[in-house]
Amino acid sequence: MNDLNRRQLVKGILATGAVTLTGAGCAESGASTAVGKLSVGQVSASIAFFPMFIATEKGYFKDEGVTFDDPPILGNGSKVAAALKSGSIELGGSVMTDVFKLSEVESDIRLVANLVDKYYIDIVTGEKFDGAAVDATLEKRIESLRGKKIGITGPGSGTEALVVYLFTKGGMDAKKDAELVNLGSEPSAALGALKSGQVDALSFAQPLAQQAEGDGVGTTYISPCRGDIPDLVHASHGVLYTTASIQKDKAKEIAAFQRALTRARKDIHGDDSAEVRKLLAEYRSGMSETTLDALLPLLKDEIPATNGFKRSSFDTAAEFHKFSGLIDKDPDYDRLVPSNLRET
């Protein structure tokens, strides 16, 4: 992504409004007067944040009266969490890994919106990958990752979490039986590392897998969203979160943000796929037609229609993190999820 497109994306994401915790995202729009301003930071420009881009491009945040300064794209979840706790941002966009880990030591973490209700990180292998075929059993594919160099965005990230989970499932230790290479969140750098052989595989959020296949430099080897991991089909993963004090102080802003986000979700789940495709092409410029074709059907499947959190998806995410040894305690659904975002 060039600097101009990145600036446009960042402007779009943070022009994306202020956030208020109103219902699960079903509040009606229509606040044309200014509500307030939020500061937002996010981990990357993955598909999780595409609804925010839509809401910016179509003026939904402006309609609801919320404003942002350009948000930093921080590269990994640990940096998002640190920025939130330091007060440099008021709303963090990342994954449940950060929320669960942070909530073990901070009792005031609160969820704001469920962005992707599937574990939308994939294992992508390079063209010269030496291992079991894509149609081999999951166990054989996991074993094939032993001893390999695997690119992740950074330590403590959702990308690392998936590798840890898979290796644990295969009776291995990811930090001993593989070499995890920190690449940051820039997709072009990750694809370059895969193409050059700097890494044998990548653990990265969508749409990187679709881009790798569209560009002919990689193969989607293990994909939770594809159903490759039966225990990880529906899991709350991409999220927005804040603190209890910000939730109280910025209630109107957060609610306005949620209303705008819900309007964008309706577009994604609507009938005008041509418009969504056009916006998707603008969101991540340079994607091939093949990549766009692969991504479009995923959006309705992975991006929920509301901001709410189903208890079953929350529990699946919790079990994933406990099995991987990433958290020790059962996350408290009733504490982390505001009552108006709880869904059965």
mmCIF file of N, CA, C and O in Angstrom, residues 69-117:
data_model
loop_
_atom_site.group_PDB
_atom_site.id
_atom_site.type_symbol
_atom_site.label_atom_id
_atom_site.label_comp_id
_atom_site.label_asym_id
_atom_site.label_seq_id
_atom_site.Cartn_x
_atom_site.Cartn_y
_atom_site.Cartn_z
ATOM 1 N N ASP A 69 -9.228 12.071 14.679
ATOM 2 C CA ASP A 69 -7.981 12.425 14.025
ATOM 3 C C ASP A 69 -7.497 11.155 13.323
ATOM 4 O O ASP A 69 -8.024 10.068 13.567
ATOM 5 N N ASP A 70 -6.495 11.307 12.480
ATOM 6 C CA ASP A 70 -5.955 10.124 11.805
ATOM 7 C C ASP A 70 -5.496 9.098 12.854
ATOM 8 O O ASP A 70 -4.681 9.411 13.714
ATOM 9 N N PRO A 71 -5.980 7.876 12.765
ATOM 10 C CA PRO A 71 -5.605 6.867 13.766
ATOM 11 C C PRO A 71 -4.272 6.214 13.435
ATOM 12 O O PRO A 71 -3.990 5.949 12.274
ATOM 13 N N PRO A 72 -3.466 5.951 14.421
ATOM 14 C CA PRO A 72 -2.254 5.181 14.149
ATOM 15 C C PRO A 72 -2.572 3.719 13.876
ATOM 16 O O PRO A 72 -3.443 3.140 14.517
ATOM 17 N N ILE A 73 -1.895 3.141 12.906
ATOM 18 C CA ILE A 73 -1.958 1.697 12.700
ATOM 19 C C ILE A 73 -0.737 1.134 13.409
ATOM 20 O O ILE A 73 0.403 1.332 12.981
ATOM 21 N N LEU A 74 -0.970 0.425 14.518
ATOM 22 C CA LEU A 74 0.087 0.175 15.497
ATOM 23 C C LEU A 74 0.873 -1.116 15.277
ATOM 24 O O LEU A 74 1.890 -1.320 15.915
ATOM 25 N N GLY A 75 0.398 -1.995 14.415
ATOM 26 C CA GLY A 75 1.238 -3.128 14.026
ATOM 27 C C GLY A 75 1.030 -4.398 14.799
ATOM 28 O O GLY A 75 1.147 -5.481 14.239
ATOM 29 N N ASN A 76 0.773 -4.338 16.097
ATOM 30 C CA ASN A 76 0.437 -5.543 16.853
ATOM 31 C C ASN A 76 -0.428 -5.184 18.048
ATOM 32 O O ASN A 76 -0.504 -4.030 18.471
ATOM 33 N N GLY A 77 -1.107 -6.197 18.571
ATOM 34 C CA GLY A 77 -2.091 -5.970 19.610
ATOM 35 C C GLY A 77 -1.521 -5.431 20.895
ATOM 36 O O GLY A 77 -2.199 -4.694 21.632
ATOM 37 N N SER A 78 -0.285 -5.796 21.214
ATOM 38 C CA SER A 78 0.329 -5.311 22.446
ATOM 39 C C SER A 78 0.462 -3.793 22.417
ATOM 40 O O SER A 78 0.268 -3.118 23.437
ATOM 41 N N LYS A 79 0.767 -3.256 21.256
ATOM 42 C CA LYS A 79 0.899 -1.803 21.132
ATOM 43 C C LYS A 79 -0.462 -1.113 21.224
ATOM 44 O O LYS A 79 -0.564 -0.015 21.769
ATOM 45 N N VAL A 80 -1.493 -1.766 20.702
ATOM 46 C CA VAL A 80 -2.843 -1.206 20.825
ATOM 47 C C VAL A 80 -3.244 -1.146 22.299
ATOM 48 O O VAL A 80 -3.755 -0.130 22.789
ATOM 49 N N ALA A 81 -3.000 -2.242 23.025
ATOM 50 C CA ALA A 81 -3.337 -2.291 24.443
ATOM 51 C C ALA A 81 -2.560 -1.242 25.232
ATOM 52 O O ALA A 81 -3.120 -0.561 26.107
ATOM 53 N N ALA A 82 -1.279 -1.102 24.925
ATOM 54 C CA ALA A 82 -0.455 -0.121 25.626
ATOM 55 C C ALA A 82 -0.942 1.300 25.366
ATOM 56 O O ALA A 82 -0.971 2.144 26.271
ATOM 57 N N ALA A 83 -1.344 1.567 24.118
ATOM 58 C CA ALA A 83 -1.833 2.904 23.779
ATOM 59 C C ALA A 83 -3.133 3.211 24.509
ATOM 60 O O ALA A 83 -3.344 4.334 24.982
ATOM 61 N N LEU A 84 -3.992 2.223 24.641
ATOM 62 C CA LEU A 84 -5.250 2.428 25.352
ATOM 63 C C LEU A 84 -4.998 2.694 26.831
ATOM 64 O O LEU A 84 -5.567 3.622 27.417
ATOM 65 N N LYS A 85 -4.138 1.912 27.428
ATOM 66 C CA LYS A 85 -3.889 2.070 28.857
ATOM 67 C C LYS A 85 -3.113 3.341 29.172
ATOM 68 O O LYS A 85 -3.226 3.895 30.275
ATOM 69 N N SER A 86 -2.334 3.834 28.230
ATOM 70 C CA SER A 86 -1.581 5.069 28.458
ATOM 71 C C SER A 86 -2.442 6.309 28.247
ATOM 72 O O SER A 86 -2.052 7.413 28.609
ATOM 73 N N GLY A 87 -3.610 6.130 27.633
ATOM 74 C CA GLY A 87 -4.489 7.252 27.369
ATOM 75 C C GLY A 87 -4.272 7.925 26.030
ATOM 76 O O GLY A 87 -4.935 8.917 25.720
ATOM 77 N N SER A 88 -3.380 7.389 25.212
ATOM 78 C CA SER A 88 -3.134 8.011 23.909
ATOM 79 C C SER A 88 -4.232 7.692 22.904
ATOM 80 O O SER A 88 -4.382 8.384 21.900
ATOM 81 N N ILE A 89 -5.007 6.624 23.148
ATOM 82 C CA ILE A 89 -6.206 6.349 22.359
ATOM 83 C C ILE A 89 -7.339 6.013 23.322
ATOM 84 O O ILE A 89 -7.092 5.631 24.479
ATOM 85 N N GLU A 90 -8.556 6.151 22.835
ATOM 86 C CA GLU A 90 -9.729 5.846 23.660
ATOM 87 C C GLU A 90 -10.463 4.603 23.196
ATOM 88 O O GLU A 90 -11.276 4.050 23.928
ATOM 89 N N LEU A 91 -10.152 4.185 21.995
ATOM 90 C CA LEU A 91 -10.789 3.007 21.417
ATOM 91 C C LEU A 91 -9.725 2.221 20.681
ATOM 92 O O LEU A 91 -9.006 2.765 19.847
ATOM 93 N N GLY A 92 -9.629 0.934 20.996
ATOM 94 C CA GLY A 92 -8.630 0.094 20.358
ATOM 95 C C GLY A 92 -9.260 -0.930 19.448
ATOM 96 O O GLY A 92 -10.221 -1.608 19.833
ATOM 97 N N GLY A 93 -8.742 -1.051 18.243
ATOM 98 C CA GLY A 93 -9.202 -2.062 17.299
ATOM 99 C C GLY A 93 -8.156 -3.147 17.186
ATOM 100 O O GLY A 93 -7.040 -2.886 16.744
ATOM 101 N N SER A 94 -8.495 -4.353 17.603
ATOM 102 C CA SER A 94 -7.524 -5.438 17.570
ATOM 103 C C SER A 94 -8.266 -6.772 17.604
ATOM 104 O O SER A 94 -9.283 -6.918 16.942
ATOM 105 N N VAL A 95 -7.763 -7.717 18.402
ATOM 106 C CA VAL A 95 -8.371 -9.043 18.475
ATOM 107 C C VAL A 95 -8.636 -9.432 19.923
ATOM 108 O O VAL A 95 -8.130 -8.819 20.849
ATOM 109 N N MET A 96 -9.426 -10.491 20.100
ATOM 110 C CA MET A 96 -9.803 -10.927 21.437
ATOM 111 C C MET A 96 -8.603 -11.372 22.263
ATOM 112 O O MET A 96 -8.647 -11.347 23.492
ATOM 113 N N THR A 97 -7.529 -11.767 21.613
ATOM 114 C CA THR A 97 -6.314 -12.134 22.338
ATOM 115 C C THR A 97 -5.906 -11.009 23.279
ATOM 116 O O THR A 97 -5.609 -11.246 24.462
ATOM 117 N N ASP A 98 -5.899 -9.797 22.779
ATOM 118 C CA ASP A 98 -5.495 -8.647 23.591
ATOM 119 C C ASP A 98 -6.497 -8.375 24.708
ATOM 120 O O ASP A 98 -6.113 -8.065 25.838
ATOM 121 N N VAL A 99 -7.778 -8.482 24.375
ATOM 122 C CA VAL A 99 -8.819 -8.226 25.365
ATOM 123 C C VAL A 99 -8.733 -9.224 26.515
ATOM 124 O O VAL A 99 -8.760 -8.858 27.694
ATOM 125 N N PHE A 100 -8.612 -10.498 26.189
ATOM 126 C CA PHE A 100 -8.551 -11.525 27.222
ATOM 127 C C PHE A 100 -7.298 -11.378 28.085
ATOM 128 O O PHE A 100 -7.369 -11.456 29.317
ATOM 129 N N LYS A 101 -6.167 -11.185 27.445
ATOM 130 C CA LYS A 101 -4.915 -11.067 28.202
ATOM 131 C C LYS A 101 -4.912 -9.822 29.070
ATOM 132 O O LYS A 101 -4.485 -9.848 30.226
ATOM 133 N N LEU A 102 -5.392 -8.715 28.513
ATOM 134 C CA LEU A 102 -5.404 -7.470 29.264
ATOM 135 C C LEU A 102 -6.403 -7.528 30.418
ATOM 136 O O LEU A 102 -6.143 -6.997 31.510
ATOM 137 N N SER A 103 -7.536 -8.188 30.198
ATOM 138 C CA SER A 103 -8.564 -8.244 31.239
ATOM 139 C C SER A 103 -8.147 -9.101 32.428
ATOM 140 O O SER A 103 -8.754 -9.012 33.500
ATOM 141 N N GLU A 104 -7.110 -9.933 32.268
ATOM 142 C CA GLU A 104 -6.615 -10.716 33.395
ATOM 143 C C GLU A 104 -5.905 -9.840 34.425
ATOM 144 O O GLU A 104 -5.836 -10.195 35.598
ATOM 145 N N VAL A 105 -5.408 -8.706 33.976
ATOM 146 C CA VAL A 105 -4.681 -7.815 34.890
ATOM 147 C C VAL A 105 -5.356 -6.462 35.057
ATOM 148 O O VAL A 105 -5.006 -5.697 35.947
ATOM 149 N N GLU A 106 -6.318 -6.161 34.178
ATOM 150 C CA GLU A 106 -7.036 -4.888 34.248
ATOM 151 C C GLU A 106 -8.539 -5.188 34.267
ATOM 152 O O GLU A 106 -9.071 -5.739 33.319
ATOM 153 N N SER A 107 -9.203 -4.816 35.340
ATOM 154 C CA SER A 107 -10.617 -5.167 35.494
ATOM 155 C C SER A 107 -11.561 -4.240 34.740
ATOM 156 O O SER A 107 -12.767 -4.483 34.692
ATOM 157 N N ASP A 108 -11.026 -3.177 34.157
ATOM 158 C CA ASP A 108 -11.905 -2.177 33.550
ATOM 159 C C ASP A 108 -12.008 -2.274 32.033
ATOM 160 O O ASP A 108 -12.547 -1.374 31.387
ATOM 161 N N ILE A 109 -11.525 -3.353 31.421
ATOM 162 C CA ILE A 109 -11.609 -3.498 29.971
ATOM 163 C C ILE A 109 -13.049 -3.830 29.570
ATOM 164 O O ILE A 109 -13.704 -4.666 30.192
ATOM 165 N N ARG A 110 -13.527 -3.168 28.513
ATOM 166 C CA ARG A 110 -14.887 -3.380 28.044
ATOM 167 C C ARG A 110 -14.900 -3.491 26.516
ATOM 168 O O ARG A 110 -14.215 -2.737 25.824
ATOM 169 N N LEU A 111 -15.705 -4.385 25.997
ATOM 170 C CA LEU A 111 -15.851 -4.550 24.552
ATOM 171 C C LEU A 111 -16.835 -3.535 23.988
ATOM 172 O O LEU A 111 -17.803 -3.160 24.653
ATOM 173 N N VAL A 112 -16.589 -3.111 22.762
ATOM 174 C CA VAL A 112 -17.407 -2.098 22.100
ATOM 175 C C VAL A 112 -18.122 -2.655 20.868
ATOM 176 O O VAL A 112 -19.262 -2.303 20.606
ATOM 177 N N ALA A 113 -17.458 -3.511 20.104
ATOM 178 C CA ALA A 113 -18.089 -4.053 18.899
ATOM 179 C C ALA A 113 -17.383 -5.326 18.461
ATOM 180 O O ALA A 113 -16.158 -5.438 18.552
ATOM 181 N N ASN A 114 -18.177 -6.271 18.007
ATOM 182 C CA ASN A 114 -17.663 -7.504 17.428
ATOM 183 C C ASN A 114 -17.501 -7.261 15.926
ATOM 184 O O ASN A 114 -18.483 -7.088 15.216
ATOM 185 N N LEU A 115 -16.269 -7.231 15.453
ATOM 186 C CA LEU A 115 -16.013 -6.888 14.055
ATOM 187 C C LEU A 115 -16.027 -8.103 13.143
ATOM 188 O O LEU A 115 -16.517 -8.043 12.015
ATOM 189 N N VAL A 116 -15.448 -9.202 13.604
ATOM 190 C CA VAL A 116 -15.418 -10.440 12.824
ATOM 191 C C VAL A 116 -15.733 -11.587 13.766
ATOM 192 O O VAL A 116 -15.069 -11.746 14.790
ATOM 193 N N ASP A 117 -16.722 -12.388 13.430
ATOM 194 C CA ASP A 117 -17.158 -13.464 14.316
ATOM 195 C C ASP A 117 -16.554 -14.815 13.915
ATOM 196 O O ASP A 117 -17.120 -15.862 14.193
#
